[in-house]
Coordinates of C-alpha atoms (C1' of nucleotides) in Angstrom, one line a residue:
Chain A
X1 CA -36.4 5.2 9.3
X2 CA -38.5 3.1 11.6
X3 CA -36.4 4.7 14.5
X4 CA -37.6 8.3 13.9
X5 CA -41.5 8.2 12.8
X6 CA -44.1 6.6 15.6
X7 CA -46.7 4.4 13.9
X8 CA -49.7 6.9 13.1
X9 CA -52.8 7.0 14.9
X10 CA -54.6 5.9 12.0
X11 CA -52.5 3.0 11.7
X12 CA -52.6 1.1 14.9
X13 CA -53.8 3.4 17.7
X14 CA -52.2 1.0 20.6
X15 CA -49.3 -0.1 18.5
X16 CA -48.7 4.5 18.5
X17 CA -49.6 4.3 22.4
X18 CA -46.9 1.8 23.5
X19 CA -44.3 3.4 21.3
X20 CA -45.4 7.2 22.5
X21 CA -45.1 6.0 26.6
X22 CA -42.0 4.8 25.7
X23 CA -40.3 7.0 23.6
X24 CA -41.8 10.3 25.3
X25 CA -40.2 8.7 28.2
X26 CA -43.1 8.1 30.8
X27 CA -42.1 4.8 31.8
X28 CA -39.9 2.0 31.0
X29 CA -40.6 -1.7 31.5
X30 CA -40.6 -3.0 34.6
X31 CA -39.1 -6.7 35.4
X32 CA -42.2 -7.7 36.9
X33 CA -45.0 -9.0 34.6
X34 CA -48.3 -6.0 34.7
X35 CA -46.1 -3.3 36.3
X36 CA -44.4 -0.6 34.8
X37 CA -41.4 2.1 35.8
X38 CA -43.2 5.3 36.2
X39 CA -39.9 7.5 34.6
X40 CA -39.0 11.2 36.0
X41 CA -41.0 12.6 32.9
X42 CA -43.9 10.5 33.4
X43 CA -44.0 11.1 37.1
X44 CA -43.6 14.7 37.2
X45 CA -47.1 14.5 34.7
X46 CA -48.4 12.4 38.3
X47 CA -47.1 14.8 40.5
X48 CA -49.0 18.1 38.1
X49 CA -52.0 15.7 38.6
X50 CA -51.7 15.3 42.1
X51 CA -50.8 18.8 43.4
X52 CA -54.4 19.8 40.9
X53 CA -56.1 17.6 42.8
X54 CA -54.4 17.9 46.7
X55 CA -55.5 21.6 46.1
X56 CA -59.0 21.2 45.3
X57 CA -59.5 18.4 48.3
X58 CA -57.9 20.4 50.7
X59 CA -59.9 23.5 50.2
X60 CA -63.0 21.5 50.7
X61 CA -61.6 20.3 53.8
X62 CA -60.5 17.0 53.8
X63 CA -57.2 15.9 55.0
X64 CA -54.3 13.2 54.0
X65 CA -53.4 10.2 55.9
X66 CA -51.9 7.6 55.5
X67 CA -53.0 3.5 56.1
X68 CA -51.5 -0.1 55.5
X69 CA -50.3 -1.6 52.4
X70 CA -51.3 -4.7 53.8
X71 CA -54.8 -5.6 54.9
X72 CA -55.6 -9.0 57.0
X73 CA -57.6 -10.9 55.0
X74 CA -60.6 -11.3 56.9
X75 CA -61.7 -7.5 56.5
X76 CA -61.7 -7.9 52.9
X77 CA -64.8 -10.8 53.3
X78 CA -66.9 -8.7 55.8
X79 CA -68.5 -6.9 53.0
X80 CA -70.4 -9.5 50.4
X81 CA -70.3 -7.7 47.2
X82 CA -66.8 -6.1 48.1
X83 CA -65.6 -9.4 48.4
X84 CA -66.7 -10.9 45.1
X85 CA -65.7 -7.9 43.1
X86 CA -62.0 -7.7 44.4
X87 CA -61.1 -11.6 45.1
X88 CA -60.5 -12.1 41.7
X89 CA -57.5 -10.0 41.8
X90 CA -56.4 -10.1 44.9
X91 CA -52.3 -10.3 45.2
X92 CA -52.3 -12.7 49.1
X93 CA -49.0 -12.6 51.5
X94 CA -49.1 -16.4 52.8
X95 CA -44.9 -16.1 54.0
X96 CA -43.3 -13.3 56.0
X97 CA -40.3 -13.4 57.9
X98 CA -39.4 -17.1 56.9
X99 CA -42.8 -18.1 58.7
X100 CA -45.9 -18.9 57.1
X101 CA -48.6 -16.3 58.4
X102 CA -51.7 -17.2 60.9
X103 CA -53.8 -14.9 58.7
X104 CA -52.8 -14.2 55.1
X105 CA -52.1 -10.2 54.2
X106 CA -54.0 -8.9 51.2
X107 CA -52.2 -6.2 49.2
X108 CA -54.7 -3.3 49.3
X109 CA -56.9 -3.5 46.2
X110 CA -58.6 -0.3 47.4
X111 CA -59.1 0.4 51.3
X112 CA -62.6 0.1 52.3
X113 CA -62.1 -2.3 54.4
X114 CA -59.2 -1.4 56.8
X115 CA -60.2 2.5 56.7
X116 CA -63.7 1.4 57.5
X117 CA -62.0 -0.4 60.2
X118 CA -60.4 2.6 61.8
X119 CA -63.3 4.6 61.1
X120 CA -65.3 2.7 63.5
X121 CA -62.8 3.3 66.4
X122 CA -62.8 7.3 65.2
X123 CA -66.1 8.1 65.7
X124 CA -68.0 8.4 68.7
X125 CA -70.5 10.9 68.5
X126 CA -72.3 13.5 65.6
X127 CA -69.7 15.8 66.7
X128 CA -67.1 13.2 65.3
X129 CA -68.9 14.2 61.7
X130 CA -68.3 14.5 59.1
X131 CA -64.9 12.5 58.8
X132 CA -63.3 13.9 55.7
X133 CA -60.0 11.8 54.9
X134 CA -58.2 10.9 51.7
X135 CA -55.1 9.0 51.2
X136 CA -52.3 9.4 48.2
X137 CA -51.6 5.3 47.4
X138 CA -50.5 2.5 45.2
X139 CA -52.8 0.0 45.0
X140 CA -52.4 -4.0 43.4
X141 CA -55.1 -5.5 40.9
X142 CA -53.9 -8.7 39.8
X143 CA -54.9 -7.8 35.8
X144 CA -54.3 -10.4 33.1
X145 CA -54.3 -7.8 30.6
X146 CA -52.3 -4.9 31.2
X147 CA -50.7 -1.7 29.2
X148 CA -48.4 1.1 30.6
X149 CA -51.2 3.7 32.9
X150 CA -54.0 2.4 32.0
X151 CA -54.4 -0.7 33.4
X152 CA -51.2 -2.0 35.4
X153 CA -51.2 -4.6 38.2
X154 CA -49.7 -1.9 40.4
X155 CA -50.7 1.4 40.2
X156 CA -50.9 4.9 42.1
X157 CA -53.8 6.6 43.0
X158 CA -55.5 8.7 45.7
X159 CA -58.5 7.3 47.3
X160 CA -61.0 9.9 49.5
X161 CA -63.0 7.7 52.2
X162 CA -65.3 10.2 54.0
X163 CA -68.2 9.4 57.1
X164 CA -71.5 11.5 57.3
X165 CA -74.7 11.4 59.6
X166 CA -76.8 11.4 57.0
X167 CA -77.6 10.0 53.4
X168 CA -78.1 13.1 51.7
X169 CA -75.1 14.4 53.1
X170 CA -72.9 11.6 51.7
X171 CA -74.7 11.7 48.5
X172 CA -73.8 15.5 48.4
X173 CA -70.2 14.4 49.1
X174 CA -70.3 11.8 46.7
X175 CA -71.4 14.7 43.9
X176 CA -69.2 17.5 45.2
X177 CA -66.3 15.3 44.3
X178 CA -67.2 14.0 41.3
X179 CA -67.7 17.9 40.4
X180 CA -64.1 18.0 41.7
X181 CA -62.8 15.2 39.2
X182 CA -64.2 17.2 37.0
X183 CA -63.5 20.7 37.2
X184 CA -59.6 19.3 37.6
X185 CA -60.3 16.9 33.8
X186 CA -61.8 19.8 32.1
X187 CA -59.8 22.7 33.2
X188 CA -55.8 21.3 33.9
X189 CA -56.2 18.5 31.8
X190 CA -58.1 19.9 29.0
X191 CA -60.1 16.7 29.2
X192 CA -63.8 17.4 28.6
X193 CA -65.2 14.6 30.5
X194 CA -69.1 13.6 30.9
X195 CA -70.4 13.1 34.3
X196 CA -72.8 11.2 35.2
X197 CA -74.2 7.5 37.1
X198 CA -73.0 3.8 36.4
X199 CA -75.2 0.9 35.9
X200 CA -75.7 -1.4 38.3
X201 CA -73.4 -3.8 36.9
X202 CA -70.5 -1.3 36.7
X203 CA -70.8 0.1 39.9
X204 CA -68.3 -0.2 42.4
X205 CA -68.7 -3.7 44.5
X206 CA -70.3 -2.5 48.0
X207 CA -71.8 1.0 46.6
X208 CA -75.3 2.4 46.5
X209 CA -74.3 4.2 43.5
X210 CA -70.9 4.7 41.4
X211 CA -70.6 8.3 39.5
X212 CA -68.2 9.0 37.2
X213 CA -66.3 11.2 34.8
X214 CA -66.2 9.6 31.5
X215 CA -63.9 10.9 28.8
X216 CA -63.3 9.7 24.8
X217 CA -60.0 9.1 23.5
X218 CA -58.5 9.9 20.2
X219 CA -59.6 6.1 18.9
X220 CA -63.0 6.9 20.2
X221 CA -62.9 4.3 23.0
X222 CA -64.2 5.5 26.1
X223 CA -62.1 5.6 29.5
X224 CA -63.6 6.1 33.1
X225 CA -61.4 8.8 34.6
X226 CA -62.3 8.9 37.7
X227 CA -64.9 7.7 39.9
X228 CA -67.2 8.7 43.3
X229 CA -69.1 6.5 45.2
X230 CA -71.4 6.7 47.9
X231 CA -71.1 3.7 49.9
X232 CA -74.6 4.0 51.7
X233 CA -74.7 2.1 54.9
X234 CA -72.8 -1.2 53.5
X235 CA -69.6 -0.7 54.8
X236 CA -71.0 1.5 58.2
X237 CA -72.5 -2.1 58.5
X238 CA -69.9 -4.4 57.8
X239 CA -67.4 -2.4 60.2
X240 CA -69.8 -1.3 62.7
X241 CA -69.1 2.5 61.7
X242 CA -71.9 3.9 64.3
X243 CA -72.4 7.5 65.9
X244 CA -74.5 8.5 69.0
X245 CA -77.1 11.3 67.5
X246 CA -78.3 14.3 69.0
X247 CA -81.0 12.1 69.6
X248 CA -79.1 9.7 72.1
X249 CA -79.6 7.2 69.3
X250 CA -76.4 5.0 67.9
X251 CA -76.7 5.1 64.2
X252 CA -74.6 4.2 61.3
X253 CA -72.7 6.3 59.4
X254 CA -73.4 7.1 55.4
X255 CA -70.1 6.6 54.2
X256 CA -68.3 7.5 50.5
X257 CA -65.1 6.9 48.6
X258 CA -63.6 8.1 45.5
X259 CA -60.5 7.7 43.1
X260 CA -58.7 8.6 40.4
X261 CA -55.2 7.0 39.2
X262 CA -52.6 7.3 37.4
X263 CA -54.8 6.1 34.8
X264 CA -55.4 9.8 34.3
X265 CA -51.6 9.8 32.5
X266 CA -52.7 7.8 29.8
X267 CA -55.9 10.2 29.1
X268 CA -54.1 12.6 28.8
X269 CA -51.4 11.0 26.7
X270 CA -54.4 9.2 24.4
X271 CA -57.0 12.5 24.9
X272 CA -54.6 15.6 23.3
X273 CA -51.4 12.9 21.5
X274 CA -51.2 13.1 17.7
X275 CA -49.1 11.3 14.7
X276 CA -45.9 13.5 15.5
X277 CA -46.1 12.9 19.9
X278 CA -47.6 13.8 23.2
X279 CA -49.4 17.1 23.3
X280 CA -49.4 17.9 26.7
X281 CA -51.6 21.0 28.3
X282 CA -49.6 23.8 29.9
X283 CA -51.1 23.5 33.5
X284 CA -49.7 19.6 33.5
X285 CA -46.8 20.2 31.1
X286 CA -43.4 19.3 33.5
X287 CA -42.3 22.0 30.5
X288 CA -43.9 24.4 30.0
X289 CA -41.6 26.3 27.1
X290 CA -38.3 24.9 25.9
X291 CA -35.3 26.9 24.5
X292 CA -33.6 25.6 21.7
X293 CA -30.8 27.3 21.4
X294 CA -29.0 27.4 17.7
X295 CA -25.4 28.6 17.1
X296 CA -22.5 27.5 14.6
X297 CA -19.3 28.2 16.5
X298 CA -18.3 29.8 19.6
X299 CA -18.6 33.6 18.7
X300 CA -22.1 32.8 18.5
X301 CA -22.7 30.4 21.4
X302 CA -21.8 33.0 23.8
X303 CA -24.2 35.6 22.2
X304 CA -27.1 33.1 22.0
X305 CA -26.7 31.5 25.3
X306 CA -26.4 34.5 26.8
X307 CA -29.5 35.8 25.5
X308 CA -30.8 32.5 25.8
X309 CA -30.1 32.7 30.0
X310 CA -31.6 35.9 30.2
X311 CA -35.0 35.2 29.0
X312 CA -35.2 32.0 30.7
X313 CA -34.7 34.2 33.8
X314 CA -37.8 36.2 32.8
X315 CA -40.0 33.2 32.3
X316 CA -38.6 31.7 35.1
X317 CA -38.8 34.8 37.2
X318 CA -43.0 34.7 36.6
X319 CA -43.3 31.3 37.5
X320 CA -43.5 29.7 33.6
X321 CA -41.7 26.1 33.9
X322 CA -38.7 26.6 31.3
X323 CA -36.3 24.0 30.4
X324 CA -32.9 25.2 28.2
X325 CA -32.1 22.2 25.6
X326 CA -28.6 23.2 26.0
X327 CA -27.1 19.7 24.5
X328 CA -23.7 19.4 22.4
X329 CA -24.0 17.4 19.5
X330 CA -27.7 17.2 18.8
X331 CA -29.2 19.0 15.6
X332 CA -31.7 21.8 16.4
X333 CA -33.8 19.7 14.2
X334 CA -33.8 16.8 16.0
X335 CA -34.2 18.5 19.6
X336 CA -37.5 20.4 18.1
X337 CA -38.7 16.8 16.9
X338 CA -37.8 15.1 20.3
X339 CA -39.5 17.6 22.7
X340 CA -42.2 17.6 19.8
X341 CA -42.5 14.0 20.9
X342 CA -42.6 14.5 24.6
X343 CA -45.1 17.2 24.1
X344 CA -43.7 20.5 25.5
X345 CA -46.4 22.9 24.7
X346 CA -44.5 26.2 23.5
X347 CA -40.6 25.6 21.9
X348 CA -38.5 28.6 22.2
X349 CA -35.9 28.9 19.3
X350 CA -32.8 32.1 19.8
X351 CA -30.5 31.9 17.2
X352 CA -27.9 34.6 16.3
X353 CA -30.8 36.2 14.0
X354 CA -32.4 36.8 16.7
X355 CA -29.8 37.9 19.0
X356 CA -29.1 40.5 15.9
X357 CA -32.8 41.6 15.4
X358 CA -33.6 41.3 19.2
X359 CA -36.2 38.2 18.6
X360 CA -37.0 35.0 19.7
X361 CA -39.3 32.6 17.8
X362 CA -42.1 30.7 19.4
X363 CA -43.4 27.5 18.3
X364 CA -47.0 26.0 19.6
X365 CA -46.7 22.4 19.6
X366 CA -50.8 22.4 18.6
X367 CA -50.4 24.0 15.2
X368 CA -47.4 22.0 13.4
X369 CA -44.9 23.4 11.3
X370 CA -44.3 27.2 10.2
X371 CA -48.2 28.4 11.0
X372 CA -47.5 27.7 14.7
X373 CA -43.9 29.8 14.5
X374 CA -44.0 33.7 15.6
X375 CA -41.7 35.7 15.5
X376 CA -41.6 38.0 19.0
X377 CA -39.8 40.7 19.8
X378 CA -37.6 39.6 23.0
X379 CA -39.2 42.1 25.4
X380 CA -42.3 41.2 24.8
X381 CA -41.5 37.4 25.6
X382 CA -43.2 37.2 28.9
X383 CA -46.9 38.2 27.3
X384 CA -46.2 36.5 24.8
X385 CA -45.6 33.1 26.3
X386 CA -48.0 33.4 28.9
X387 CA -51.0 34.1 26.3
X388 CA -49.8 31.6 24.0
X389 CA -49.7 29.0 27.1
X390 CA -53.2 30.1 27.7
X391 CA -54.1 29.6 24.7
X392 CA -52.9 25.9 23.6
X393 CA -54.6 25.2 27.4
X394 CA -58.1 26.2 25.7
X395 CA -57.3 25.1 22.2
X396 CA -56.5 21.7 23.4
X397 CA -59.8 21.3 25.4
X398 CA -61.4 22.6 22.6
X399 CA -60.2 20.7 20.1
X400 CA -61.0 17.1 22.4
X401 CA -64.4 18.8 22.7
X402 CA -65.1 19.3 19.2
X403 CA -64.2 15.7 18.6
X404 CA -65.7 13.9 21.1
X405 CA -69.3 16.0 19.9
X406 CA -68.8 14.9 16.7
X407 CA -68.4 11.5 17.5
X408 CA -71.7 10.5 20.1
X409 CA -74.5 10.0 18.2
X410 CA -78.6 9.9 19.6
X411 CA -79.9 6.8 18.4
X412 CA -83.6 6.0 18.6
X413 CA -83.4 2.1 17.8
X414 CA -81.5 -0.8 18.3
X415 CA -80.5 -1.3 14.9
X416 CA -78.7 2.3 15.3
X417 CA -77.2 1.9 18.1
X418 CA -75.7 -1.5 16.7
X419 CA -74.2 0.8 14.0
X420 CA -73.4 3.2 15.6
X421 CA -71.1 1.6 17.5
X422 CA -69.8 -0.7 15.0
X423 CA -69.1 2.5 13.4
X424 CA -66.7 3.2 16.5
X425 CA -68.7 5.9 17.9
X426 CA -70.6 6.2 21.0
X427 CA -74.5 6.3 21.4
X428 CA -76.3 8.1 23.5
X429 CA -80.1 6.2 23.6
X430 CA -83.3 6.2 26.2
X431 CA -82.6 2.8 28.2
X432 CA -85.2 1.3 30.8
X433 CA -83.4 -2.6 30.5
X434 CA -82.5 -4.8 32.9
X435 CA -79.2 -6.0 33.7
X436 CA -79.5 -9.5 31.0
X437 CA -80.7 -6.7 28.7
X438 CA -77.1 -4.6 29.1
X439 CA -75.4 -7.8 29.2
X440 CA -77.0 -8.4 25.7
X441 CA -75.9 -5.6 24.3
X442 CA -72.3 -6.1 25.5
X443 CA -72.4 -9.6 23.8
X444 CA -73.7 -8.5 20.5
X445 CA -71.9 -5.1 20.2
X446 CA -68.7 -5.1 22.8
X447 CA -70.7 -1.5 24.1
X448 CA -71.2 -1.2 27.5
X449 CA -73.3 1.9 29.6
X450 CA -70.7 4.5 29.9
X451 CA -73.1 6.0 32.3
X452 CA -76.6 7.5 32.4
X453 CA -75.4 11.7 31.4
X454 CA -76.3 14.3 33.6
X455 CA -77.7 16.0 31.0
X456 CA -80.4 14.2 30.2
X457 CA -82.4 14.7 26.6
X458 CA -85.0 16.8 27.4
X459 CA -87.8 14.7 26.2
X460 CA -88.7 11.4 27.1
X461 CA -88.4 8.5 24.8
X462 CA -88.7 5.0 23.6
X463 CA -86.2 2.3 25.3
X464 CA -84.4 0.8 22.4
X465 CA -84.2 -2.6 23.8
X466 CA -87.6 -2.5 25.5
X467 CA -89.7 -0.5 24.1
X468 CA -90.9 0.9 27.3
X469 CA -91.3 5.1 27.2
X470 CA -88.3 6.1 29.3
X471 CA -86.9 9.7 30.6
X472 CA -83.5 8.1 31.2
X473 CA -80.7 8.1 28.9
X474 CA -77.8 5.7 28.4
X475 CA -74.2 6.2 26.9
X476 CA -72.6 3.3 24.9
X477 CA -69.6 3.0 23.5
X478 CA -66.3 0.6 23.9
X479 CA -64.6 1.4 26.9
X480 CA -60.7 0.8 27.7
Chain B
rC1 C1' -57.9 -20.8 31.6
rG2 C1' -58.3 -22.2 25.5
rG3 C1' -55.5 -21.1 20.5
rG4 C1' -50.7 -18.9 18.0
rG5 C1' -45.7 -17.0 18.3
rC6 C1' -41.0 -15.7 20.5
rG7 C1' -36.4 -16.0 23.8
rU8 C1' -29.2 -14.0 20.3
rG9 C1' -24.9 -6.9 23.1
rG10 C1' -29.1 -1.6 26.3
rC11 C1' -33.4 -1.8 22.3
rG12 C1' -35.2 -4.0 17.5
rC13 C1' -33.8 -8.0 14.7
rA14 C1' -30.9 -11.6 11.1
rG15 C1' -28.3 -16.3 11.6
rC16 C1' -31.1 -22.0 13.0
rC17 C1' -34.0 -25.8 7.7
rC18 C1' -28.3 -27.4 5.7
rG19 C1' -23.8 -27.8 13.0
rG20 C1' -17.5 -25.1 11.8
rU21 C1' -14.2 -17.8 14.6
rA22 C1' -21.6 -14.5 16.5
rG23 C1' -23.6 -10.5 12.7
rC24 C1' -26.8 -6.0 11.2
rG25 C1' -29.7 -1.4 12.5
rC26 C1' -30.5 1.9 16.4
rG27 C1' -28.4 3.5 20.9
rC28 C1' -23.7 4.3 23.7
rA29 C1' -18.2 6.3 24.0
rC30 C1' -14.2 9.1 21.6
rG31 C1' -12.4 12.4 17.4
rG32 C1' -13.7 15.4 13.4
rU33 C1' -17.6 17.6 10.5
rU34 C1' -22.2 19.8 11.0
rU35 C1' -26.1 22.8 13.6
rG36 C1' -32.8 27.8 11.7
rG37 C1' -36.9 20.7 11.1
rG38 C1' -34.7 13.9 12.8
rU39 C1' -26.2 15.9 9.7
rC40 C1' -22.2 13.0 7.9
rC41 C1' -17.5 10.3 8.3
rG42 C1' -14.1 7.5 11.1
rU43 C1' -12.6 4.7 15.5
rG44 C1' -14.3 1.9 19.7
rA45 C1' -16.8 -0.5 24.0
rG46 C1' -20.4 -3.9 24.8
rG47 C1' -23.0 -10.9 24.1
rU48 C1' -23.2 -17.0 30.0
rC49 C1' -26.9 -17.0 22.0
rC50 C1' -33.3 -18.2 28.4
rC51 C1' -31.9 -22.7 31.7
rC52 C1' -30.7 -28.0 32.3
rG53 C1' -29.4 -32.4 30.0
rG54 C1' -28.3 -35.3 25.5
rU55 C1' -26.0 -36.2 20.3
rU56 C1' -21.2 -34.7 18.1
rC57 C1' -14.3 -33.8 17.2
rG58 C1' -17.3 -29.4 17.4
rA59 C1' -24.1 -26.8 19.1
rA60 C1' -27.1 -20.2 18.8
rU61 C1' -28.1 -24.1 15.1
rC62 C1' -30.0 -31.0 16.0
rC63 C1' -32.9 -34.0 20.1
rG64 C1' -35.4 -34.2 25.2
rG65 C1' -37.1 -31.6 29.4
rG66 C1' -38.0 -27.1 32.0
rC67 C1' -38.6 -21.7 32.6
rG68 C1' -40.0 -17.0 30.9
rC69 C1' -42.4 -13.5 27.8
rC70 C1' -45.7 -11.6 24.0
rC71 C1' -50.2 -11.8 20.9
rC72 C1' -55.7 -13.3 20.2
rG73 C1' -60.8 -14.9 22.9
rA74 C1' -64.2 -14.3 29.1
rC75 C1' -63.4 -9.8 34.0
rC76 C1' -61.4 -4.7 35.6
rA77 C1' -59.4 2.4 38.3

RNA sequence: CGGGGCGUGGCGCAGCCCGGUAGCGCGCACGGUUUGGGUCCGUGAGGUCCCCGGUUCGAAUCCGGGCGCCCCGACCA
């Protein structure tokens, strides 16, 4: 019945995204057109995002703080670019309190502008430097098209503003966190993301250069991730962000920012999700393992549960996020299909078998069906969890990994490239266009540049639009 | 902003052409049965049929107007 089964992957890959957000219970429709309720289960994915990330930024010294929702409209037009890439979706305050205002209030699209602001009244002098600061948000992009995480009219994120003396020290910024983004994707998202430089017409508005982490979902459309960019002197100038030097000398700051959203959510829901449900990774997993417990009358209940409560304890005890499915009335079947569906990585059945033989069996939600069930002696639970947790963590990254390589081809003309991506996959190809030339491209294939890769081919080529011998190399593919 | 569709219990829909007591599935509540891969049976709660107006003895259904939403084409974390 149409209630059990989600629509396959195969089938209709958004049509199997909408139904997995909803049914895995991430979030819930929201009464306002382009937003959506973030729900406990969803959230708690956020908040394993967040505290990844909060670690990692505080260790390289930067700190949180927090600045206004609303920001007065004329700091949004200081900055020429900045303006024309956000007014489009800008969400304007005209009427508080019953009045209308002197100056309309802009709903932060991002917060350049009013941290720029505050930045300028910060800083004094080189000792003032560098100004590491990052705020945890929510943010409004008036979108026409929205779906659940991945593009919403409102939507959570944290954005890192940081002030240097000099260029190369922003730009190293700019690069450590991108390596940041990174390390967090690849190793507590299982996400194996591609680094590297946007083009010049998808870099940010008011940025010297945009980097990003650029990741391929399971219908082979790219999604950007997360993003770093160093600002350059555009906003130091705009705002007046200046310093005094050792020199004597007042000079602007170098100035970066960088974000990554809740966005994040829906890679991981459309990086590691399959036919039968989510497939989260332990280090994100709200669950990490999940007791079933199975019993037929009350003789049994007790035995099971009570076996049931002690190794919870154990896992508990060494720090393993465990979850006891302890519901009257529900089949086990249909409570190993439903937390199947909301992705809980190991399932933990104790039935009075096992209470008899001293077992418990453990099921990976990676491998499906009986080849992912062990059978494990109950005092060896603990290893036996943690290794298995350990191991769908690097099976899952793994996996993504082996698919995305199998799916970016090097193309050495045009014509390839077109069918390539008609094909669905990306391209990786030596580009020296211009900006009509990328344009082009985008008309004729829907591709855009993903981003010029780090890793670079080795040797030099032939632009495939051009013609021009090239060292640089350009990723297309669709992108979300 | 251009083209198509839809508004009916919480969700998904039927009913509308051809006006006559508002229905089905899922979910929910209660009782029983079952429980090692989405149990089954019974009982029950729950609806201003998007809004306003018109036609009519009578409107979810026909007519007029409005509002909202969804889908497809140009921009975006």
């Amino acid at each position: 019945m149409s209630e059990q089964a989600v629509t396959a992957q195969s089938e209709d890959f958004s049509r199997w995204y909408n139904e997995i957000v909803y049914r895995a219970d991430l979030a819930a429709p929201s009464p306002v057109r382009g937003c959506v309720i973030i729900k406990p289960y969803g959230y708690e994915i956020w908040e394993g995002i967040k505290a990844g990330l909060d670690r990692r930024f505080k260790v390289t010294g930067h700190q949180n703080a927090y600045f206004p929702l609303f920001i007065p409209e004329s700091y949004i037009q200081r900055e020429a670019q900045h303006v024309e890439g956000f007014s489009p979706e800008l969400a304007v305050v005209t009427h508080a309190g019953g009045k209308e205002l002197e100056e309309p209030l802009v709903v932060r699209p991002t917060s350049e502008t009013v941290i720029g602001e505050a930045f300028s009244d910060w800083i004094q002098s080189y000792r003032d430097l560098p100004l590491l600061i990052n705020q945890w948000a929510n943010v409004v992009r008036w979108e026409l098209r929205t779906r659940p995480f991945l593009r919403t009219a409102e939507f959570l994120w944290q954005e890192g503003h940081t002030a240097h003396a000099t260029h190369d020290e922003a730009e190293e910024e700019t690069m450590q966190m991108l390596d940041i983004y990174a390390d967090f994707a690849i190793n507590d998202a299982a996400i194996p993301v591609i680094k590297g430089e946007k083009s010049r017409l998808e870099r940010f508005a008011g940025a010297l250069r945009t980097y990003t982490i650029e990741a391929m979902m399971r219908d082979r459309r790219a999604l950007q991730c997360g993003t770093s960019h160093n600002l350059g002197q555009n906003f130091a100038k705009a705002f007046d962000i200046r310093y005094l030097a050792e020199s004597n000398n007042q000079e602007y700051c170098w100035t970066t920012s960088w974000g990554l959203s809740t966005r994040m959510v829906g890679a991981v829901v459309m990086t590691h999700g399959d036919d039968k449900g989510l497939r989260l990774p332990p280090k994100l997993a709200p669950y990490q393992v999940v007791i079933v417990p199975i019993y037929k009358n009350d003789s049994q209940r007790s035995a099971v549960m009570e076996a049931v409560e002690r190794l919870q304890g154990t896992l508990d005890g060494a720090g393993i996020r465990v979850h006891v499915d302890n519901r009257e009335g529900q089949s086990p079947g249909f409570k190993f299909n439903d937390w199947e569906m909301r992705g809980v990585p190991v399932r933990m059945e104790i039935g009075p078998k096992d209470v008899q033989n001293n077992n418990a069996v453990l099921a990976r939600r990676d491998v499906l069906g009986r080849q992912g069930k062990q059978f494990i002696s109950q005092d060896g639970i603990l290893e036996a969890a943690q290794s298995l947790l350990a191991d769908i963590q690097a099976s899952l990254l793994e996996d993504a990994r082996a698919f995305r390589d199998a799916h970016i081809t090097d193309v050495s003309t045009y014509d390839e490239l077109r069918a390539v991506i008609e094909e669905g996959d990306w391209a990786r190809a030596h580009w020296d266009g211009s900006d009509a030339d990328e344009l082009a491209v985008k008309d004729d294939t829907g591709a855009t540049i993903r981003c010029f890769p780090f890793e670079q081919q080795p040797a030099p080529g032939v632009c495939v639009m051009t013609g021009r011998k090239t060292g640089r190399v350009a990723l297309f593919a669709k992108a979300y």
